[in-house]
mmCIF file of C-alpha atoms and ligand atoms in Angstrom:
data_model
loop_
_atom_site.group_PDB
_atom_site.id
_atom_site.type_symbol
_atom_site.label_atom_id
_atom_site.label_comp_id
_atom_site.label_asym_id
_atom_site.label_seq_id
_atom_site.Cartn_x
_atom_site.Cartn_y
_atom_site.Cartn_z
ATOM 1 C CA MET A 1 64.273 0.459 99.588
ATOM 2 C CA LYS A 2 66.876 -0.835 97.141
ATOM 3 C CA LYS A 3 66.163 -0.036 93.525
ATOM 4 C CA LEU A 4 66.047 -2.854 90.991
ATOM 5 C CA ALA A 5 66.233 -2.259 87.225
ATOM 6 C CA PHE A 6 64.368 -5.092 85.558
ATOM 7 C CA PHE A 7 65.192 -5.656 81.865
ATOM 8 C CA ASP A 8 63.364 -7.423 79.047
ATOM 9 C CA THR A 9 60.111 -7.372 81.011
ATOM 10 C CA LYS A 10 57.105 -9.318 79.836
ATOM 11 C CA PRO A 11 53.653 -9.090 81.492
ATOM 12 C CA TYR A 12 54.077 -12.469 83.208
ATOM 13 C CA ASP A 13 57.403 -11.309 84.773
ATOM 14 C CA LYS A 14 55.728 -8.287 86.304
ATOM 15 C CA GLU A 15 52.780 -10.319 87.547
ATOM 16 C CA TRP A 16 54.952 -12.867 89.381
ATOM 17 C CA PHE A 17 57.631 -10.503 90.668
ATOM 18 C CA ASP A 18 55.019 -8.089 91.985
ATOM 19 C CA LYS A 19 53.378 -11.001 93.778
ATOM 20 C CA TYR A 20 56.552 -11.988 95.664
ATOM 21 C CA ASN A 21 58.350 -8.644 95.988
ATOM 22 C CA LYS A 22 58.363 -6.889 99.367
ATOM 23 C CA ASP A 23 61.834 -5.425 99.553
ATOM 24 C CA TYR A 24 62.591 -3.667 96.270
ATOM 25 C CA GLU A 25 61.431 -0.715 94.272
ATOM 26 C CA ILE A 26 61.319 -2.363 90.867
ATOM 27 C CA THR A 27 61.345 -0.428 87.606
ATOM 28 C CA TYR A 28 60.308 -2.654 84.722
ATOM 29 C CA PHE A 29 61.982 -1.883 81.400
ATOM 30 C CA GLU A 30 60.796 -3.566 78.216
ATOM 31 C CA SER A 31 64.216 -3.130 76.661
ATOM 32 C CA LYS A 32 66.809 -5.879 76.808
ATOM 33 C CA LEU A 33 69.986 -5.129 78.737
ATOM 34 C CA THR A 34 72.548 -4.327 76.030
ATOM 35 C CA ALA A 35 75.303 -1.805 75.386
ATOM 36 C CA ARG A 36 72.649 0.566 73.999
ATOM 37 C CA SER A 37 70.259 0.321 76.944
ATOM 38 C CA VAL A 38 72.642 -0.043 79.892
ATOM 39 C CA LYS A 39 72.341 3.683 80.648
ATOM 40 C CA LEU A 40 68.846 2.956 81.981
ATOM 41 C CA ALA A 41 70.496 1.169 84.909
ATOM 42 C CA GLU A 42 72.134 4.340 86.218
ATOM 43 C CA GLY A 43 70.917 5.166 89.731
ATOM 44 C CA PHE A 44 69.828 1.607 90.521
ATOM 45 C CA ASP A 45 71.322 -0.789 93.080
ATOM 46 C CA ALA A 46 70.883 -3.986 91.080
ATOM 47 C CA VAL A 47 69.822 -5.244 87.663
ATOM 48 C CA CYS A 48 67.694 -8.239 86.782
ATOM 49 C CA ALA A 49 68.260 -9.765 83.340
ATOM 50 C CA PHE A 50 67.183 -12.686 81.176
ATOM 51 C CA VAL A 51 68.389 -15.142 78.546
ATOM 52 C CA ASN A 52 68.714 -12.838 75.541
ATOM 53 C CA ASP A 53 70.212 -9.790 77.240
ATOM 54 C CA GLN A 54 73.732 -9.134 75.986
ATOM 55 C CA ILE A 55 75.980 -8.628 78.970
ATOM 56 C CA ASN A 56 79.395 -8.003 77.461
ATOM 57 C CA GLU A 57 82.517 -6.202 78.738
ATOM 58 C CA TYR A 58 81.081 -2.765 77.966
ATOM 59 C CA VAL A 59 77.822 -3.456 79.834
ATOM 60 C CA ILE A 60 79.712 -4.880 82.824
ATOM 61 C CA ASP A 61 82.035 -1.840 82.934
ATOM 62 C CA LYS A 62 79.060 0.527 82.806
ATOM 63 C CA LEU A 63 77.190 -1.325 85.572
ATOM 64 C CA CYS A 64 80.320 -1.121 87.744
ATOM 65 C CA GLU A 65 80.688 2.569 86.911
ATOM 66 C CA TYR A 66 77.083 3.113 88.109
ATOM 67 C CA GLY A 67 78.005 1.414 91.404
ATOM 68 C CA ILE A 68 75.898 -1.677 90.708
ATOM 69 C CA GLY A 69 77.358 -4.739 92.390
ATOM 70 C CA ILE A 70 75.003 -7.490 91.249
ATOM 71 C CA ILE A 71 73.365 -8.905 88.123
ATOM 72 C CA ALA A 72 70.469 -11.155 89.081
ATOM 73 C CA MET A 73 69.744 -13.502 86.193
ATOM 74 C CA ARG A 74 66.192 -14.833 86.337
ATOM 75 C CA CYS A 75 67.168 -17.951 84.378
ATOM 76 C CA ALA A 76 69.429 -20.979 84.630
ATOM 77 C CA GLY A 77 71.788 -20.402 81.693
ATOM 78 C CA TYR A 78 74.397 -17.623 81.735
ATOM 79 C CA ASN A 79 76.004 -18.016 78.304
ATOM 80 C CA ASN A 80 74.891 -14.457 77.444
ATOM 81 C CA ILE A 81 77.187 -12.960 80.112
ATOM 82 C CA ASP A 82 80.929 -12.575 79.688
ATOM 83 C CA MET A 83 81.574 -14.497 82.895
ATOM 84 C CA LYS A 84 85.372 -14.351 82.605
ATOM 85 C CA TYR A 85 85.206 -10.584 82.510
ATOM 86 C CA ALA A 86 82.552 -10.373 85.227
ATOM 87 C CA LYS A 87 84.444 -12.655 87.608
ATOM 88 C CA ASP A 88 86.133 -10.165 89.931
ATOM 89 C CA LYS A 89 84.040 -7.154 89.004
ATOM 90 C CA ILE A 90 80.399 -7.866 89.620
ATOM 91 C CA LYS A 91 78.424 -10.580 91.360
ATOM 92 C CA VAL A 92 76.268 -12.728 89.081
ATOM 93 C CA VAL A 93 73.489 -14.807 90.578
ATOM 94 C CA ARG A 94 71.048 -17.022 88.736
ATOM 95 C CA VAL A 95 68.265 -19.523 89.258
ATOM 96 C CA PRO A 96 70.020 -22.832 88.744
ATOM 97 C CA ALA A 97 66.870 -24.886 89.297
ATOM 98 C CA TYR A 98 63.288 -23.776 89.130
ATOM 99 C CA SER A 99 61.253 -26.423 87.448
ATOM 100 C CA PRO A 100 63.064 -29.098 85.489
ATOM 101 C CA TYR A 101 59.573 -30.554 84.915
ATOM 102 C CA ALA A 102 58.499 -27.471 82.940
ATOM 103 C CA VAL A 103 61.297 -27.912 80.385
ATOM 104 C CA ALA A 104 61.290 -31.705 80.213
ATOM 105 C CA GLU A 105 57.497 -31.839 79.830
ATOM 106 C CA HIS A 106 57.654 -29.219 77.062
ATOM 107 C CA ALA A 107 60.284 -31.303 75.260
ATOM 108 C CA MET A 108 57.995 -34.323 75.317
ATOM 109 C CA ALA A 109 54.956 -32.233 74.366
ATOM 110 C CA MET A 110 56.799 -30.938 71.302
ATOM 111 C CA LEU A 111 57.940 -34.410 70.327
ATOM 112 C CA GLN A 112 54.416 -35.787 70.648
ATOM 113 C CA THR A 113 52.958 -32.885 68.706
ATOM 114 C CA LEU A 114 55.306 -33.434 65.786
ATOM 115 C CA ASN A 115 55.174 -37.214 65.878
ATOM 116 C CA ARG A 116 51.357 -37.377 65.905
ATOM 117 C CA HIS A 117 50.884 -34.206 63.807
ATOM 118 C CA LEU A 118 48.669 -32.625 66.465
ATOM 119 C CA HIS A 119 49.386 -29.124 65.149
ATOM 120 C CA LYS A 120 47.965 -30.131 61.780
ATOM 121 C CA ALA A 121 45.048 -32.074 63.245
ATOM 122 C CA TYR A 122 44.072 -29.066 65.370
ATOM 123 C CA ASN A 123 44.001 -26.771 62.349
ATOM 124 C CA ARG A 124 42.102 -29.293 60.233
ATOM 125 C CA THR A 125 39.294 -29.975 62.695
ATOM 126 C CA ARG A 126 38.805 -26.270 63.372
ATOM 127 C CA ASP A 127 37.964 -26.063 59.679
ATOM 128 C CA PHE A 128 35.693 -29.146 59.896
ATOM 129 C CA ASN A 129 38.294 -31.043 57.889
ATOM 130 C CA PHE A 130 38.147 -34.457 59.526
ATOM 131 C CA SER A 131 40.524 -36.179 57.142
ATOM 132 C CA ILE A 132 43.389 -38.040 58.844
ATOM 133 C CA VAL A 133 45.417 -38.595 55.680
ATOM 134 C CA GLY A 134 49.036 -37.593 56.238
ATOM 135 C CA LEU A 135 48.806 -37.727 60.031
ATOM 136 C CA THR A 136 50.479 -41.119 60.549
ATOM 137 C CA GLY A 137 52.961 -41.135 63.439
ATOM 138 C CA THR A 138 55.045 -43.816 65.102
ATOM 139 C CA ASP A 139 54.735 -45.576 68.458
ATOM 140 C CA LEU A 140 57.285 -44.117 70.831
ATOM 141 C CA HIS A 141 57.096 -47.276 72.923
ATOM 142 C CA GLY A 142 60.129 -49.447 72.243
ATOM 143 C CA LYS A 143 62.121 -46.673 70.539
ATOM 144 C CA THR A 144 65.503 -45.441 71.800
ATOM 145 C CA ALA A 145 66.004 -41.917 73.086
ATOM 146 C CA GLY A 146 69.521 -40.507 73.306
ATOM 147 C CA VAL A 147 69.703 -37.911 76.068
ATOM 148 C CA ILE A 148 72.694 -35.564 75.930
ATOM 149 C CA GLY A 149 73.222 -34.111 79.409
ATOM 150 C CA THR A 150 71.794 -35.868 82.460
ATOM 151 C CA GLY A 151 71.474 -32.940 84.844
ATOM 152 C CA LYS A 152 68.204 -31.843 86.415
ATOM 153 C CA ILE A 153 66.190 -31.528 83.197
ATOM 154 C CA GLY A 154 67.803 -34.462 81.400
ATOM 155 C CA ARG A 155 66.943 -36.765 84.294
ATOM 156 C CA VAL A 156 63.284 -35.719 84.342
ATOM 157 C CA PHE A 157 63.156 -36.216 80.579
ATOM 158 C CA ILE A 158 64.617 -39.715 81.036
ATOM 159 C CA ASP A 159 61.884 -40.541 83.578
ATOM 160 C CA ILE A 160 59.202 -39.276 81.196
ATOM 161 C CA CYS A 161 60.669 -41.388 78.384
ATOM 162 C CA ARG A 162 60.693 -44.446 80.598
ATOM 163 C CA GLY A 163 57.004 -43.834 81.352
ATOM 164 C CA PHE A 164 56.373 -44.123 77.617
ATOM 165 C CA GLY A 165 58.317 -47.400 77.417
ATOM 166 C CA ILE A 166 61.173 -45.711 75.544
ATOM 167 C CA ASN A 167 64.687 -47.147 76.025
ATOM 168 C CA VAL A 168 67.169 -44.499 77.083
ATOM 169 C CA LEU A 169 70.817 -44.041 76.166
ATOM 170 C CA ALA A 170 72.668 -41.096 77.671
ATOM 171 C CA TYR A 171 75.865 -39.159 77.226
ATOM 172 C CA ASP A 172 77.336 -36.845 79.852
ATOM 173 C CA PRO A 173 81.043 -36.241 80.528
ATOM 174 C CA TYR A 174 80.097 -36.177 84.218
ATOM 175 C CA PRO A 175 77.804 -39.187 84.547
ATOM 176 C CA ILE A 176 75.800 -39.639 87.730
ATOM 177 C CA PRO A 177 77.693 -42.227 89.765
ATOM 178 C CA ASP A 178 75.901 -45.510 90.554
ATOM 179 C CA SER A 179 72.792 -44.492 88.620
ATOM 180 C CA ASP A 180 70.604 -46.803 86.567
ATOM 181 C CA ILE A 181 71.156 -44.653 83.474
ATOM 182 C CA ASN A 182 72.625 -46.440 80.481
ATOM 183 C CA TYR A 183 75.566 -44.171 79.576
ATOM 184 C CA THR A 184 77.437 -44.459 76.328
ATOM 185 C CA ASP A 185 79.776 -42.325 74.231
ATOM 186 C CA LEU A 186 78.338 -39.546 72.096
ATOM 187 C CA ASP A 187 78.954 -41.221 68.721
ATOM 188 C CA THR A 188 77.194 -44.424 69.783
ATOM 189 C CA LEU A 189 74.259 -42.375 71.073
ATOM 190 C CA LEU A 190 74.020 -40.519 67.752
ATOM 191 C CA ARG A 191 74.165 -43.793 65.806
ATOM 192 C CA GLU A 192 71.639 -45.739 67.877
ATOM 193 C CA SER A 193 68.935 -43.233 68.819
ATOM 194 C CA ASP A 194 65.489 -42.736 67.286
ATOM 195 C CA ILE A 195 65.070 -39.551 69.318
ATOM 196 C CA ILE A 196 67.930 -37.227 70.329
ATOM 197 C CA SER A 197 67.270 -34.655 73.041
ATOM 198 C CA LEU A 198 69.765 -32.003 74.138
ATOM 199 C CA HIS A 199 69.883 -31.133 77.846
ATOM 200 C CA CYS A 200 73.417 -29.778 78.328
ATOM 201 C CA PRO A 201 74.497 -26.147 78.807
ATOM 202 C CA LEU A 202 75.985 -24.090 75.991
ATOM 203 C CA THR A 203 79.742 -23.834 76.531
ATOM 204 C CA ASP A 204 82.790 -23.673 74.252
ATOM 205 C CA GLU A 205 82.860 -27.446 74.441
ATOM 206 C CA THR A 206 79.184 -28.038 73.623
ATOM 207 C CA TYR A 207 78.903 -25.398 70.863
ATOM 208 C CA TYR A 208 77.604 -27.191 67.734
ATOM 209 C CA THR A 209 77.352 -30.576 69.469
ATOM 210 C CA LEU A 210 75.119 -31.427 66.532
ATOM 211 C CA ASP A 211 77.195 -30.392 63.512
ATOM 212 C CA LYS A 212 77.579 -31.874 60.025
ATOM 213 C CA ARG A 213 79.671 -34.731 61.362
ATOM 214 C CA ALA A 214 77.142 -35.565 64.091
ATOM 215 C CA PHE A 215 74.230 -35.613 61.638
ATOM 216 C CA ARG A 216 76.238 -37.926 59.341
ATOM 217 C CA LEU A 217 76.487 -40.455 62.203
ATOM 218 C CA MET A 218 72.701 -40.643 62.646
ATOM 219 C CA THR A 219 71.572 -43.876 61.012
ATOM 220 C CA LYS A 220 68.105 -44.265 62.561
ATOM 221 C CA LYS A 221 66.503 -41.138 61.116
ATOM 222 C CA PRO A 222 65.908 -39.642 64.556
ATOM 223 C CA TYR A 223 63.744 -36.833 65.804
ATOM 224 C CA ILE A 224 65.866 -33.989 67.197
ATOM 225 C CA ILE A 225 64.695 -32.095 70.291
ATOM 226 C CA ASN A 226 66.434 -28.930 71.460
ATOM 227 C CA THR A 227 65.069 -27.182 74.532
ATOM 228 C CA SER A 228 68.521 -26.137 75.809
ATOM 229 C CA ARG A 229 70.359 -23.500 73.793
ATOM 230 C CA GLY A 230 70.348 -22.743 70.068
ATOM 231 C CA GLY A 231 74.138 -22.798 69.781
ATOM 232 C CA LEU A 232 74.176 -26.537 70.501
ATOM 233 C CA ILE A 233 73.053 -27.145 66.908
ATOM 234 C CA ASP A 234 74.574 -25.903 63.656
ATOM 235 C CA SER A 235 71.281 -24.753 62.106
ATOM 236 C CA SER A 236 72.569 -24.973 58.517
ATOM 237 C CA ALA A 237 73.664 -28.556 59.135
ATOM 238 C CA LEU A 238 70.225 -29.231 60.638
ATOM 239 C CA LEU A 239 68.570 -27.867 57.513
ATOM 240 C CA ASP A 240 70.795 -30.091 55.325
ATOM 241 C CA ALA A 241 69.878 -33.100 57.490
ATOM 242 C CA LEU A 242 66.165 -32.289 57.047
ATOM 243 C CA ASN A 243 66.583 -31.839 53.293
ATOM 244 C CA SER A 244 68.469 -35.121 52.905
ATOM 245 C CA GLU A 245 65.946 -36.870 55.179
ATOM 246 C CA THR A 246 68.770 -37.939 57.492
ATOM 247 C CA ILE A 247 66.456 -37.012 60.355
ATOM 248 C CA ARG A 248 62.719 -37.472 60.723
ATOM 249 C CA GLY A 249 62.085 -34.002 62.068
ATOM 250 C CA ALA A 250 63.090 -31.452 64.660
ATOM 251 C CA VAL A 251 61.410 -29.621 67.523
ATOM 252 C CA LEU A 252 63.203 -26.514 68.673
ATOM 253 C CA ASP A 253 62.426 -24.278 71.611
ATOM 254 C CA VAL A 254 65.678 -22.411 71.030
ATOM 255 C CA TYR A 255 67.555 -21.192 67.971
ATOM 256 C CA GLU A 256 71.122 -19.981 67.638
ATOM 257 C CA GLU A 257 70.091 -16.594 66.218
ATOM 258 C CA GLU A 258 67.036 -16.149 68.452
ATOM 259 C CA THR A 259 68.201 -13.033 70.316
ATOM 260 C CA GLU A 260 66.664 -10.430 68.029
ATOM 261 C CA LEU A 261 63.524 -12.412 67.213
ATOM 262 C CA PHE A 262 62.246 -14.559 70.048
ATOM 263 C CA TYR A 263 59.797 -13.166 72.613
ATOM 264 C CA GLU A 264 58.637 -10.478 70.151
ATOM 265 C CA ASP A 265 55.801 -10.299 67.633
ATOM 266 C CA ASN A 266 57.596 -10.087 64.276
ATOM 267 C CA SER A 267 54.566 -11.140 62.251
ATOM 268 C CA ASP A 268 54.475 -7.908 60.235
ATOM 269 C CA LYS A 269 58.193 -7.926 59.396
ATOM 270 C CA ILE A 270 60.330 -9.471 56.689
ATOM 271 C CA ILE A 271 62.576 -12.001 58.400
ATOM 272 C CA HIS A 272 66.068 -11.781 56.951
ATOM 273 C CA ASP A 273 67.262 -15.004 58.542
ATOM 274 C CA ASP A 274 66.959 -17.436 55.620
ATOM 275 C CA VAL A 275 67.894 -20.498 57.663
ATOM 276 C CA LEU A 276 65.127 -19.782 60.173
ATOM 277 C CA SER A 277 62.641 -19.055 57.381
ATOM 278 C CA LEU A 278 63.441 -22.395 55.750
ATOM 279 C CA LEU A 279 63.219 -24.229 59.083
ATOM 280 C CA VAL A 280 59.824 -22.657 59.824
ATOM 281 C CA SER A 281 58.585 -23.696 56.375
ATOM 282 C CA ARG A 282 59.405 -27.385 56.824
ATOM 283 C CA PRO A 283 56.370 -29.525 57.690
ATOM 284 C CA ASN A 284 58.467 -31.670 60.031
ATOM 285 C CA VAL A 285 59.825 -28.819 62.148
ATOM 286 C CA ILE A 286 58.079 -27.180 65.104
ATOM 287 C CA ILE A 287 59.561 -24.109 66.696
ATOM 288 C CA THR A 288 58.457 -22.525 69.958
ATOM 289 C CA SER A 289 59.859 -19.266 71.233
ATOM 290 C CA HIS A 290 62.045 -20.309 74.187
ATOM 291 C CA GLN A 291 58.958 -20.984 76.279
ATOM 292 C CA ALA A 292 59.799 -24.379 77.766
ATOM 293 C CA PHE A 293 60.202 -22.789 81.201
ATOM 294 C CA LEU A 294 56.826 -21.061 81.084
ATOM 295 C CA THR A 295 54.702 -22.681 83.777
ATOM 296 C CA GLU A 296 53.123 -21.088 86.832
ATOM 297 C CA GLU A 297 55.306 -23.184 89.117
ATOM 298 C CA ALA A 298 58.478 -22.147 87.304
ATOM 299 C CA LEU A 299 57.553 -18.443 87.275
ATOM 300 C CA ALA A 300 56.807 -18.543 91.006
ATOM 301 C CA ALA A 301 60.119 -20.279 91.729
ATOM 302 C CA ILE A 302 62.054 -17.882 89.466
ATOM 303 C CA SER A 303 60.623 -14.815 91.258
ATOM 304 C CA GLU A 304 61.183 -16.242 94.743
ATOM 305 C CA THR A 305 64.728 -17.419 94.048
ATOM 306 C CA THR A 306 65.788 -14.220 92.255
ATOM 307 C CA LEU A 307 64.492 -12.012 95.060
ATOM 308 C CA GLY A 308 66.068 -14.384 97.603
ATOM 309 C CA ASN A 309 69.417 -14.151 95.763
ATOM 310 C CA LEU A 310 69.230 -10.354 95.924
ATOM 311 C CA ASN A 311 68.313 -10.394 99.634
ATOM 312 C CA GLU A 312 71.247 -12.671 100.402
ATOM 313 C CA TYR A 313 73.650 -10.438 98.474
ATOM 314 C CA PHE A 314 72.493 -7.195 100.111
ATOM 315 C CA SER A 315 72.411 -8.649 103.631
ATOM 316 C CA LYS A 316 75.941 -10.059 103.202
ATOM 317 C CA LYS A 317 77.077 -6.721 101.836
ATOM 318 C CA GLU A 318 75.582 -4.892 104.811
ATOM 319 C CA ASN A 319 77.411 -7.297 107.143
ATOM 320 C CA GLY A 320 80.691 -6.503 105.398
ATOM 321 C CA ASP A 321 81.091 -9.779 103.492
ATOM 322 C CA ASN A 322 82.778 -9.066 100.185
ATOM 323 C CA GLU A 323 80.448 -11.056 97.991
ATOM 324 C CA LYS A 324 81.846 -9.643 94.786
ATOM 325 C CA LEU A 325 84.698 -12.109 94.516
ATOM 326 C CA THR A 326 82.629 -15.225 94.900
ATOM 327 C CA ASN A 327 81.075 -15.813 91.489
ATOM 328 C CA GLU A 328 80.691 -19.554 91.527
ATOM 329 C CA VAL A 329 79.556 -19.937 87.895
HETATM 330 P P1 NAI B 1 72.195 -28.972 84.819
HETATM 331 O O1 NAI B 1 73.386 -28.133 85.117
HETATM 332 O O2 NAI B 1 71.443 -29.600 85.935
HETATM 333 O O3 NAI B 1 72.645 -30.163 83.840
HETATM 334 C C1 NAI B 1 73.461 -30.003 82.736
HETATM 335 C C2 NAI B 1 74.138 -31.342 82.454
HETATM 336 O O4 NAI B 1 74.869 -31.212 81.240
HETATM 337 C C3 NAI B 1 75.121 -31.744 83.566
HETATM 338 O O5 NAI B 1 74.875 -33.076 83.984
HETATM 339 C C4 NAI B 1 76.468 -31.651 82.872
HETATM 340 O O6 NAI B 1 77.423 -32.605 83.340
HETATM 341 C C5 NAI B 1 76.076 -31.939 81.422
HETATM 342 N N1 NAI B 1 77.082 -31.559 80.459
HETATM 343 C C6 NAI B 1 78.084 -30.635 80.593
HETATM 344 N N2 NAI B 1 78.857 -30.645 79.485
HETATM 345 C C7 NAI B 1 78.342 -31.596 78.657
HETATM 346 C C8 NAI B 1 78.705 -32.080 77.376
HETATM 347 N N3 NAI B 1 79.794 -31.627 76.738
HETATM 348 N N4 NAI B 1 77.947 -33.045 76.826
HETATM 349 C C9 NAI B 1 76.893 -33.561 77.465
HETATM 350 N N5 NAI B 1 76.501 -33.147 78.698
HETATM 351 C C10 NAI B 1 77.222 -32.175 79.274
HETATM 352 O O7 NAI B 1 71.258 -28.093 83.905
HETATM 353 P P2 NAI B 1 69.692 -28.248 83.679
HETATM 354 O O8 NAI B 1 68.956 -27.509 84.741
HETATM 355 O O9 NAI B 1 69.348 -29.667 83.429
HETATM 356 O O10 NAI B 1 69.510 -27.392 82.337
HETATM 357 C C11 NAI B 1 70.062 -27.810 81.110
HETATM 358 C C12 NAI B 1 69.985 -26.677 80.118
HETATM 359 O O11 NAI B 1 68.625 -26.425 79.798
HETATM 360 C C13 NAI B 1 70.495 -25.318 80.645
HETATM 361 O O12 NAI B 1 71.882 -25.209 80.501
HETATM 362 C C14 NAI B 1 69.770 -24.333 79.786
HETATM 363 O O13 NAI B 1 70.575 -24.054 78.662
HETATM 364 C C15 NAI B 1 68.529 -25.099 79.321
HETATM 365 N N6 NAI B 1 67.290 -24.487 79.823
HETATM 366 C C16 NAI B 1 66.337 -24.126 78.916
HETATM 367 C C17 NAI B 1 65.154 -23.553 79.321
HETATM 368 C C18 NAI B 1 64.079 -23.196 78.342
HETATM 369 O O14 NAI B 1 63.126 -22.493 78.710
HETATM 370 N N7 NAI B 1 64.147 -23.636 77.108
HETATM 371 C C19 NAI B 1 64.899 -23.300 80.739
HETATM 372 C C20 NAI B 1 65.936 -23.780 81.631
HETATM 373 C C21 NAI B 1 67.091 -24.332 81.167
#
């Protein structure tokens, strides 16, 4: 049996991978895959990694030195891998689509929670406080949502918005041809939207899509939703926009400095990230810990696709296909 080193393991990973695995001897490590932990991969045939592992040149060199030919990412994004460096050295596979519904539904759930103050209402009624003062929201019906990125998740989010009677504007440099989506340029979207939701990947081009300039263009005091990647928003500029009431609020499933914090219980620690501390303290900000993907359907699809990607790689390798040179991402 091939040996798989599984990094950044959480109990739900183990549960779902064990359910679908037949072909691999999997060792589950709690540690993230980083320059410090890569030694754990020695003696394995493959590694499986996740969104906050740090797969830089050093890690890639070490994996190659250990004779490992494949990194199986159990996620869609791959911005945490030095792909340029990996290109001709090691095969990288990922799960490009598992459940766009999981992420898009979470985005809408977060928006609804903030807009109708459900988080506060829940806490109040648990304490038999049945006051509704301060819980006024707005109708979403008739508002305009600006969707940045109309790929798999963006499109599902657009459908959900339409179900609410929300008008949709969209920006994507690669618009879907002949679609019924109302595309516009980014500045117009920023100016005209009551809700702005990010659904594009993090690349050099999309880094800080929402920066100081972008927030200055927002005239309709929008809600900001980010379920994509933290680096799409300049968090300090976001904080300024909240302080100046340029925006109505923000819901964030991702944060640009999340790597050391998200997915862990830090409740007994002093958090030295002042921007995050200030964001958490704002009444009109809700943060979740990169959990938008976390549904049973998505976890099942992630396990099946990741194991399928590994099977395909090893069977091609056994048949003499040089898969190493075909990184498509
Ligand atoms: P996708 O690849 O189907 O769609 C991405 C879209 O973004 C494409 O239509 C592309 O043309 C567009 N795009 C590229 N550059 C752009 C730019 N400069 N401005 C606007 N749009 C641009 O990806 P999918 O599956 O919809 O996922 C989107 C993102 O969601 C992923 O890249 C990932 O970062 C994030 N994600 C977050 C998860 C979570 O748990 N929070 C889970 C899964 C994905």
